[in-house]
Tab-separated table of N, CA and C in Angstrom:
chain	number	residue	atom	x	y	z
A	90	UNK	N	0.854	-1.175	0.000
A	90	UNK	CA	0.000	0.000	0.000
A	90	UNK	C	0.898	1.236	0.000
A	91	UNK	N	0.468	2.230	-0.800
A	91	UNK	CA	1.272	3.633	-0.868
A	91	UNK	C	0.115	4.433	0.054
A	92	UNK	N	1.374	5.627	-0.132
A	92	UNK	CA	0.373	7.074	0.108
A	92	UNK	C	0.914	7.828	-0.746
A	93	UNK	N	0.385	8.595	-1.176
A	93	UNK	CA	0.669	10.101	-2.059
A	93	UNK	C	0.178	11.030	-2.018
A	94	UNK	N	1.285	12.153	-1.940
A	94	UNK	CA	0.320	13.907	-1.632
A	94	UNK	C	0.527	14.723	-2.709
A	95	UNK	N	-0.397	15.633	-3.166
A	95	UNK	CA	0.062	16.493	-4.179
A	95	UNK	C	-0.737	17.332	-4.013
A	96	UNK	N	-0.187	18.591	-4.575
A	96	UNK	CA	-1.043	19.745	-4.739
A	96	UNK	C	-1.180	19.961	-6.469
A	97	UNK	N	-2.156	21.043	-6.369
A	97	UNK	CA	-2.428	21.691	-7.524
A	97	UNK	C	-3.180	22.892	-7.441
A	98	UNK	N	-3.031	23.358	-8.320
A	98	UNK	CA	-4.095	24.674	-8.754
A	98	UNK	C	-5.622	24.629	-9.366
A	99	UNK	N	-6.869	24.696	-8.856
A	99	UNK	CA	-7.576	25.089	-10.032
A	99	UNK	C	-7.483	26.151	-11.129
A	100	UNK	N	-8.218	25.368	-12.490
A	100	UNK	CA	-7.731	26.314	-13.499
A	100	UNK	C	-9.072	27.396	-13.285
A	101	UNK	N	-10.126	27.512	-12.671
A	101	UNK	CA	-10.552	28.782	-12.285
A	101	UNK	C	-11.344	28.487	-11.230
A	102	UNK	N	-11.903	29.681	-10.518
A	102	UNK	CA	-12.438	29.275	-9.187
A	102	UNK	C	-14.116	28.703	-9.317
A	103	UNK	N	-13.857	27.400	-8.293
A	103	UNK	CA	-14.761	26.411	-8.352
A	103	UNK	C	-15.612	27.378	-7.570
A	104	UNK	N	-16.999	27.000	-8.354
A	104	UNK	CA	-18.160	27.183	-7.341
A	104	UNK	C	-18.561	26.370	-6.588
A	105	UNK	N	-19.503	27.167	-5.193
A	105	UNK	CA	-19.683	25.269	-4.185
A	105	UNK	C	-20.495	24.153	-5.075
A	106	UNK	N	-20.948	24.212	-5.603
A	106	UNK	CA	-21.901	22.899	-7.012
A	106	UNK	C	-20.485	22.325	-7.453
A	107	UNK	N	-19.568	23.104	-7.848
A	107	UNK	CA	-18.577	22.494	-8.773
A	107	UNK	C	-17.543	21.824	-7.765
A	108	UNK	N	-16.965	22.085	-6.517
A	108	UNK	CA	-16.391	21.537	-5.595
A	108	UNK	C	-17.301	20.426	-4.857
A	109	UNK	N	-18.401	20.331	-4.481
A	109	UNK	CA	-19.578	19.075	-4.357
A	109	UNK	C	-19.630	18.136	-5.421
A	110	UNK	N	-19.367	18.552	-6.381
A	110	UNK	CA	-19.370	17.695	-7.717
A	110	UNK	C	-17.972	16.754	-7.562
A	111	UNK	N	-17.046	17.613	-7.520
A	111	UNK	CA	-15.854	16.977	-7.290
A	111	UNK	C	-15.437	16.214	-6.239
A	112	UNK	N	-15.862	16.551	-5.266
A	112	UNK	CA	-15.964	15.707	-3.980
A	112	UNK	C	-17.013	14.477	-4.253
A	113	UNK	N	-18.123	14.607	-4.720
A	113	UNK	CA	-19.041	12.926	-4.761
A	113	UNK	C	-18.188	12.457	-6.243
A	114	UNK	N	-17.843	12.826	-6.672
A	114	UNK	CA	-16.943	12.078	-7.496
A	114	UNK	C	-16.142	11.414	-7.338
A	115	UNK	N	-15.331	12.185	-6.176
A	115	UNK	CA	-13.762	11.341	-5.866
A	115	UNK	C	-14.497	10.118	-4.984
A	116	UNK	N	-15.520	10.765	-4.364
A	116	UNK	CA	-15.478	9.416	-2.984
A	116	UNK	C	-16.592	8.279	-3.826
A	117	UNK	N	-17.098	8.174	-4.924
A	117	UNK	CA	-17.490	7.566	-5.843
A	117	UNK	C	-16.452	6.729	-6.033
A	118	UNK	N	-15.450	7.130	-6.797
A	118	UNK	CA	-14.194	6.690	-7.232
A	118	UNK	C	-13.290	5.690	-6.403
A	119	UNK	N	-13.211	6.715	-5.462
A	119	UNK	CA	-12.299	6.152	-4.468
A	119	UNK	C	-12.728	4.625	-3.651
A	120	UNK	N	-14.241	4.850	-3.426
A	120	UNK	CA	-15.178	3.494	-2.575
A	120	UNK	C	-14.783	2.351	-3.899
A	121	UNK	N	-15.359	2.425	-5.114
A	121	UNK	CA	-14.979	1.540	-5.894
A	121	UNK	C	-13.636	0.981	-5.885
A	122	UNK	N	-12.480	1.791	-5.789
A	122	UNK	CA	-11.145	1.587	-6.122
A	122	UNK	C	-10.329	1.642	-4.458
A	123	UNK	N	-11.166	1.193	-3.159
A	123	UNK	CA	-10.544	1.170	-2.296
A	123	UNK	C	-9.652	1.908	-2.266
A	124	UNK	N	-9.600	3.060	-2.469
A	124	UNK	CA	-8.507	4.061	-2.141
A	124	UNK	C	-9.231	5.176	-1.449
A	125	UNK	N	-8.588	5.561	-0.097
A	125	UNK	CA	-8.987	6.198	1.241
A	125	UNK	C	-8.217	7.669	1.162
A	126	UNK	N	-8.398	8.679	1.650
A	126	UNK	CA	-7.861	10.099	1.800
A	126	UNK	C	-8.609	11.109	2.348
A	127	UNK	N	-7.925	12.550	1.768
A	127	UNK	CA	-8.296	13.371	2.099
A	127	UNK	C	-7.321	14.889	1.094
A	128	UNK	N	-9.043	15.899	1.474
A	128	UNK	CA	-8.996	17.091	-0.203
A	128	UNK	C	-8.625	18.373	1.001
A	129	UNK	N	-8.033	18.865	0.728
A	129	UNK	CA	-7.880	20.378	1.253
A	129	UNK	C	-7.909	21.069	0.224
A	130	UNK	N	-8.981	22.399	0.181
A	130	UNK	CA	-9.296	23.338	-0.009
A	130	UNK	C	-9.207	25.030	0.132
A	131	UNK	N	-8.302	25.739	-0.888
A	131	UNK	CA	-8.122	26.800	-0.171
A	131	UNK	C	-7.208	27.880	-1.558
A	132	UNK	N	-8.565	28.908	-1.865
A	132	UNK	CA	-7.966	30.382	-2.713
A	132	UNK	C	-7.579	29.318	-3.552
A	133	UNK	N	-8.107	28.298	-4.672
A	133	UNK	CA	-8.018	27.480	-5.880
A	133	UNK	C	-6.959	26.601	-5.832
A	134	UNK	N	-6.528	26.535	-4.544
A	134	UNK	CA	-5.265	25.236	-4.204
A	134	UNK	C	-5.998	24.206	-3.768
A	135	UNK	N	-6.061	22.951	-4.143
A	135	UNK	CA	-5.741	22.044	-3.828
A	135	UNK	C	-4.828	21.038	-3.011
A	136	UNK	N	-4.922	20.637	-2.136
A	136	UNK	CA	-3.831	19.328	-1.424
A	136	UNK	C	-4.597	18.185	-1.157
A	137	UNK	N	-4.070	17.019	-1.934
A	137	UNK	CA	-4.951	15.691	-1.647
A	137	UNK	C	-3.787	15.086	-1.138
A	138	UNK	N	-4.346	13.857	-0.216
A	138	UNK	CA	-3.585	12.524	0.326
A	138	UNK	C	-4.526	11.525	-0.447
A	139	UNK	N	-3.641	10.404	-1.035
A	139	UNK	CA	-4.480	9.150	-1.316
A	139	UNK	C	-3.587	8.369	-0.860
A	140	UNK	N	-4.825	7.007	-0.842
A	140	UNK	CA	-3.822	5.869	-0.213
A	140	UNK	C	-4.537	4.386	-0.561
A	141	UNK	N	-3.969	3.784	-0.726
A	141	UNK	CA	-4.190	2.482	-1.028
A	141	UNK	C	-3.483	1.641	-2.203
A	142	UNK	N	-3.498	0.696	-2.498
A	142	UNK	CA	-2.808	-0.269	-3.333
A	142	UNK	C	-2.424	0.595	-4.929
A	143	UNK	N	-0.720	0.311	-4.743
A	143	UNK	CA	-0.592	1.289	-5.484
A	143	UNK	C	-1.319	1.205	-7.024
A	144	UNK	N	-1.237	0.131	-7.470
A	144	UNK	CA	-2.129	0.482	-8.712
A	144	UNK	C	-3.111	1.680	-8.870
A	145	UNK	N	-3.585	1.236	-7.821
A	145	UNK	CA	-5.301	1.880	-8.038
A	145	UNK	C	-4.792	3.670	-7.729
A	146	UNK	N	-3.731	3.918	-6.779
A	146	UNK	CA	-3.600	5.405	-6.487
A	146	UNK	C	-3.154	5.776	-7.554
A	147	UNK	N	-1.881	4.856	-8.428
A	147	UNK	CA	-1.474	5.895	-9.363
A	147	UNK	C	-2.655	5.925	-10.913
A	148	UNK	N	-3.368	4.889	-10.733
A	148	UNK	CA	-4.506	5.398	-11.766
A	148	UNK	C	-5.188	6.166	-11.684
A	149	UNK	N	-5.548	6.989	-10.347
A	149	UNK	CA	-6.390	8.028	-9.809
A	149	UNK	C	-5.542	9.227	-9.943
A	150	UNK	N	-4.363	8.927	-9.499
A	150	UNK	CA	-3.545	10.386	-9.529
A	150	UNK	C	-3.437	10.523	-11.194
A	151	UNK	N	-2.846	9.627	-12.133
A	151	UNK	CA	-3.100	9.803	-13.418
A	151	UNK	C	-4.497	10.517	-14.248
A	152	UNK	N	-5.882	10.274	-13.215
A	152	UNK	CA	-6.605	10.787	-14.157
A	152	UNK	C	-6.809	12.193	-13.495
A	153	UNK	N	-6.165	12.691	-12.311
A	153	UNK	CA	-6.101	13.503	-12.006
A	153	UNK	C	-5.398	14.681	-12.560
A	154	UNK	N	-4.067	13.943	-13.111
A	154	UNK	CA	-2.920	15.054	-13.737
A	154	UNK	C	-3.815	14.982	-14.745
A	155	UNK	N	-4.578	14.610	-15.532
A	155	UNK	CA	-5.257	14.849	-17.091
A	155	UNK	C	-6.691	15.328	-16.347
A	156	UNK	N	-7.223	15.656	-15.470
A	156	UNK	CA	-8.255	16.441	-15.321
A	156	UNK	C	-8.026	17.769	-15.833
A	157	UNK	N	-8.937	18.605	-16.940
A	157	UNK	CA	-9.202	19.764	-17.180
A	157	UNK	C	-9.407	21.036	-15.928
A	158	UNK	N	-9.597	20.612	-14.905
A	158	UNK	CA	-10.001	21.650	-13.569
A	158	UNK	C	-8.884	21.694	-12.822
A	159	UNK	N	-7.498	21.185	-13.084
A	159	UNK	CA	-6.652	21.087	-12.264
A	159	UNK	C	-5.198	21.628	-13.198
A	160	UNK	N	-4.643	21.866	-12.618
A	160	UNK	CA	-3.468	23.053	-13.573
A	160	UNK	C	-2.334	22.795	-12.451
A	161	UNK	N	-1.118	22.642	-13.294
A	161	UNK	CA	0.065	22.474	-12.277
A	161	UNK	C	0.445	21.678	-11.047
A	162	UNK	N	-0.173	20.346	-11.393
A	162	UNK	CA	-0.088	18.878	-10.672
A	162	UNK	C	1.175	18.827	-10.179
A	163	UNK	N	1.619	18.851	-8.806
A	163	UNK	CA	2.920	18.776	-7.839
A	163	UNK	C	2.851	17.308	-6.898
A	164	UNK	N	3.467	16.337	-7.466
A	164	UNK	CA	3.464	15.259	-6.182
A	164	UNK	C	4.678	15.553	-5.385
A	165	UNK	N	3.927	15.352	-3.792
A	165	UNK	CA	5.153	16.106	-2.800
A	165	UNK	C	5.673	14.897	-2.221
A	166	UNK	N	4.938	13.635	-2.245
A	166	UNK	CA	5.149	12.514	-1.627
A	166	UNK	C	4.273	11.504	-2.235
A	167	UNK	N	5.427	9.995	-2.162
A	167	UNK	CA	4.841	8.909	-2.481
A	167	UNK	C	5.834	8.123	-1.419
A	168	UNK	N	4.858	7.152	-0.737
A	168	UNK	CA	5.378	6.433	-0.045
A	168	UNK	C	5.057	5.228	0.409
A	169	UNK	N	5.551	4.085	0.458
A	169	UNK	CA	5.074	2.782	1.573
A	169	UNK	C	4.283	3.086	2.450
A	170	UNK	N	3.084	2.457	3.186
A	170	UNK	CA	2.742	2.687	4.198
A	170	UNK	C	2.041	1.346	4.756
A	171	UNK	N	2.438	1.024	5.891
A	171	UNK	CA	1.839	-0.191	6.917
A	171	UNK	C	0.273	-0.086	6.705
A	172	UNK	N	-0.170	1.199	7.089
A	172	UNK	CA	-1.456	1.172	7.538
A	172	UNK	C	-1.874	2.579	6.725
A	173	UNK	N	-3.076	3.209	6.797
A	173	UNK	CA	-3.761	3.976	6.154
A	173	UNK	C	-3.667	5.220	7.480
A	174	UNK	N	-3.704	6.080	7.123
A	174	UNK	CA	-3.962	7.471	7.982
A	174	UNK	C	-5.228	7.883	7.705
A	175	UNK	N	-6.266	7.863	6.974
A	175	UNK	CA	-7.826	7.849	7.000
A	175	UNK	C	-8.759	6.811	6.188
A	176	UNK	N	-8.287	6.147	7.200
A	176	UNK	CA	-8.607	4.501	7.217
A	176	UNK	C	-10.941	4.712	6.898
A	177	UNK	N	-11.204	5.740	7.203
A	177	UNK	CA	-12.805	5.735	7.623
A	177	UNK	C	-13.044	6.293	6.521
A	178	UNK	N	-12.346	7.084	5.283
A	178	UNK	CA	-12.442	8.366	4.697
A	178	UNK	C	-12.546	7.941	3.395
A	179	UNK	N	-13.475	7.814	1.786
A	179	UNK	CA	-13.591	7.618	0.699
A	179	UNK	C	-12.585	9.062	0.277
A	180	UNK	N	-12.823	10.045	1.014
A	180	UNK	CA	-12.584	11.301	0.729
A	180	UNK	C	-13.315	12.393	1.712
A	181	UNK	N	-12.208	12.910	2.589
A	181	UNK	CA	-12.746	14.069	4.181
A	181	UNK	C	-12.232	14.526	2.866
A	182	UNK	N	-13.240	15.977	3.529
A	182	UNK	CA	-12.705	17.769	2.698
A	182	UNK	C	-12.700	18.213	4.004
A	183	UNK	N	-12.093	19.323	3.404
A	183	UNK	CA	-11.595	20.545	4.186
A	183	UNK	C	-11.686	22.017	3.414
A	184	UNK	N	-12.354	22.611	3.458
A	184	UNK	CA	-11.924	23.813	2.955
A	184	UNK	C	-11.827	24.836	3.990
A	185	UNK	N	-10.565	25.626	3.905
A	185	UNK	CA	-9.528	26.166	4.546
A	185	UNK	C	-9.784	27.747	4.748
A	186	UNK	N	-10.139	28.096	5.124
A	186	UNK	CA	-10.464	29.920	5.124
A	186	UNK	C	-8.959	30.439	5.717
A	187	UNK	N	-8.556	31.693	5.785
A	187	UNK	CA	-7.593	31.949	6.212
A	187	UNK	C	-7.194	31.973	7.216
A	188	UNK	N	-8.200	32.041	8.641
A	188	UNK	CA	-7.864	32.094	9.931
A	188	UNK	C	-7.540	30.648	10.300
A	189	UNK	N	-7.670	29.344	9.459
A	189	UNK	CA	-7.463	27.933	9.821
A	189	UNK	C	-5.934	27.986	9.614
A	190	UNK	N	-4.954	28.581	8.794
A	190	UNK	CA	-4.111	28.741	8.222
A	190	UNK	C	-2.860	29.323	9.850
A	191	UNK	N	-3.351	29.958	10.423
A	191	UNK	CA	-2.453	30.208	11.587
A	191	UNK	C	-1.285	31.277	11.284
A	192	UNK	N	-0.706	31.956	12.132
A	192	UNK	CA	0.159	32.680	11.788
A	192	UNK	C	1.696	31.438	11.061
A	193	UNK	N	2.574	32.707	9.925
A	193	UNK	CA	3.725	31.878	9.537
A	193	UNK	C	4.586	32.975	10.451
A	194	UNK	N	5.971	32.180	11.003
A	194	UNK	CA	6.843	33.101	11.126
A	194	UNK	C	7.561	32.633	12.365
A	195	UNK	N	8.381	33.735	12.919
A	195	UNK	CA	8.991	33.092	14.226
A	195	UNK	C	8.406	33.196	15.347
């Protein structure tokens, strides 16, 4: 079993219909293809975790880099993993407002 994280950009800003859309999609996807995660949301960024048998993640992340709504596909991590980190999750969202974000700095 892997995990993999990546970000991306939307190529313009999703409306909530069009981010709901995308979300019962993935966890559509994901229940079929046993692959478990999680979407962060935030100012047209994207950050997903997927996880499960690698086949099935890198066919998902593949139709992901060829999704039309997504622009500038970054994988930050791929890795082995024992066990799942959202073992319960087809797909948790998150969308991120700025005060979730916390101060950066020293």
């Amino acid at each position: 079993m892997i995990q993999l994280v990546y970000i991306s950009s939307a190529t313009s800003w999703p409306t909530e219909a069009g981010l709901l859309s995308l979300l019962e999609q993935a966890r559509a996807r994901n229940a079929r293809q046993q692959v478990t995660g999680l979407l962060l949301y935030h100012n047209a960024i994207y950050m997903q975790v997927l996880e499960g048998d690698e086949q099935d993640v890198h066919e998902i992340f593949a139709a992901i880099q060829q999704d039309p709504r997504n622009n500038g596909v970054v994988k930050l991590l791929e890795e082995s993993v024992e066990q799942r980190s959202f073992p319960d999750w087809w797909m948790g969202f998150r969308r991120l407002e700025d005060g979730d974000l916390g101060e950066v700095g020293a």
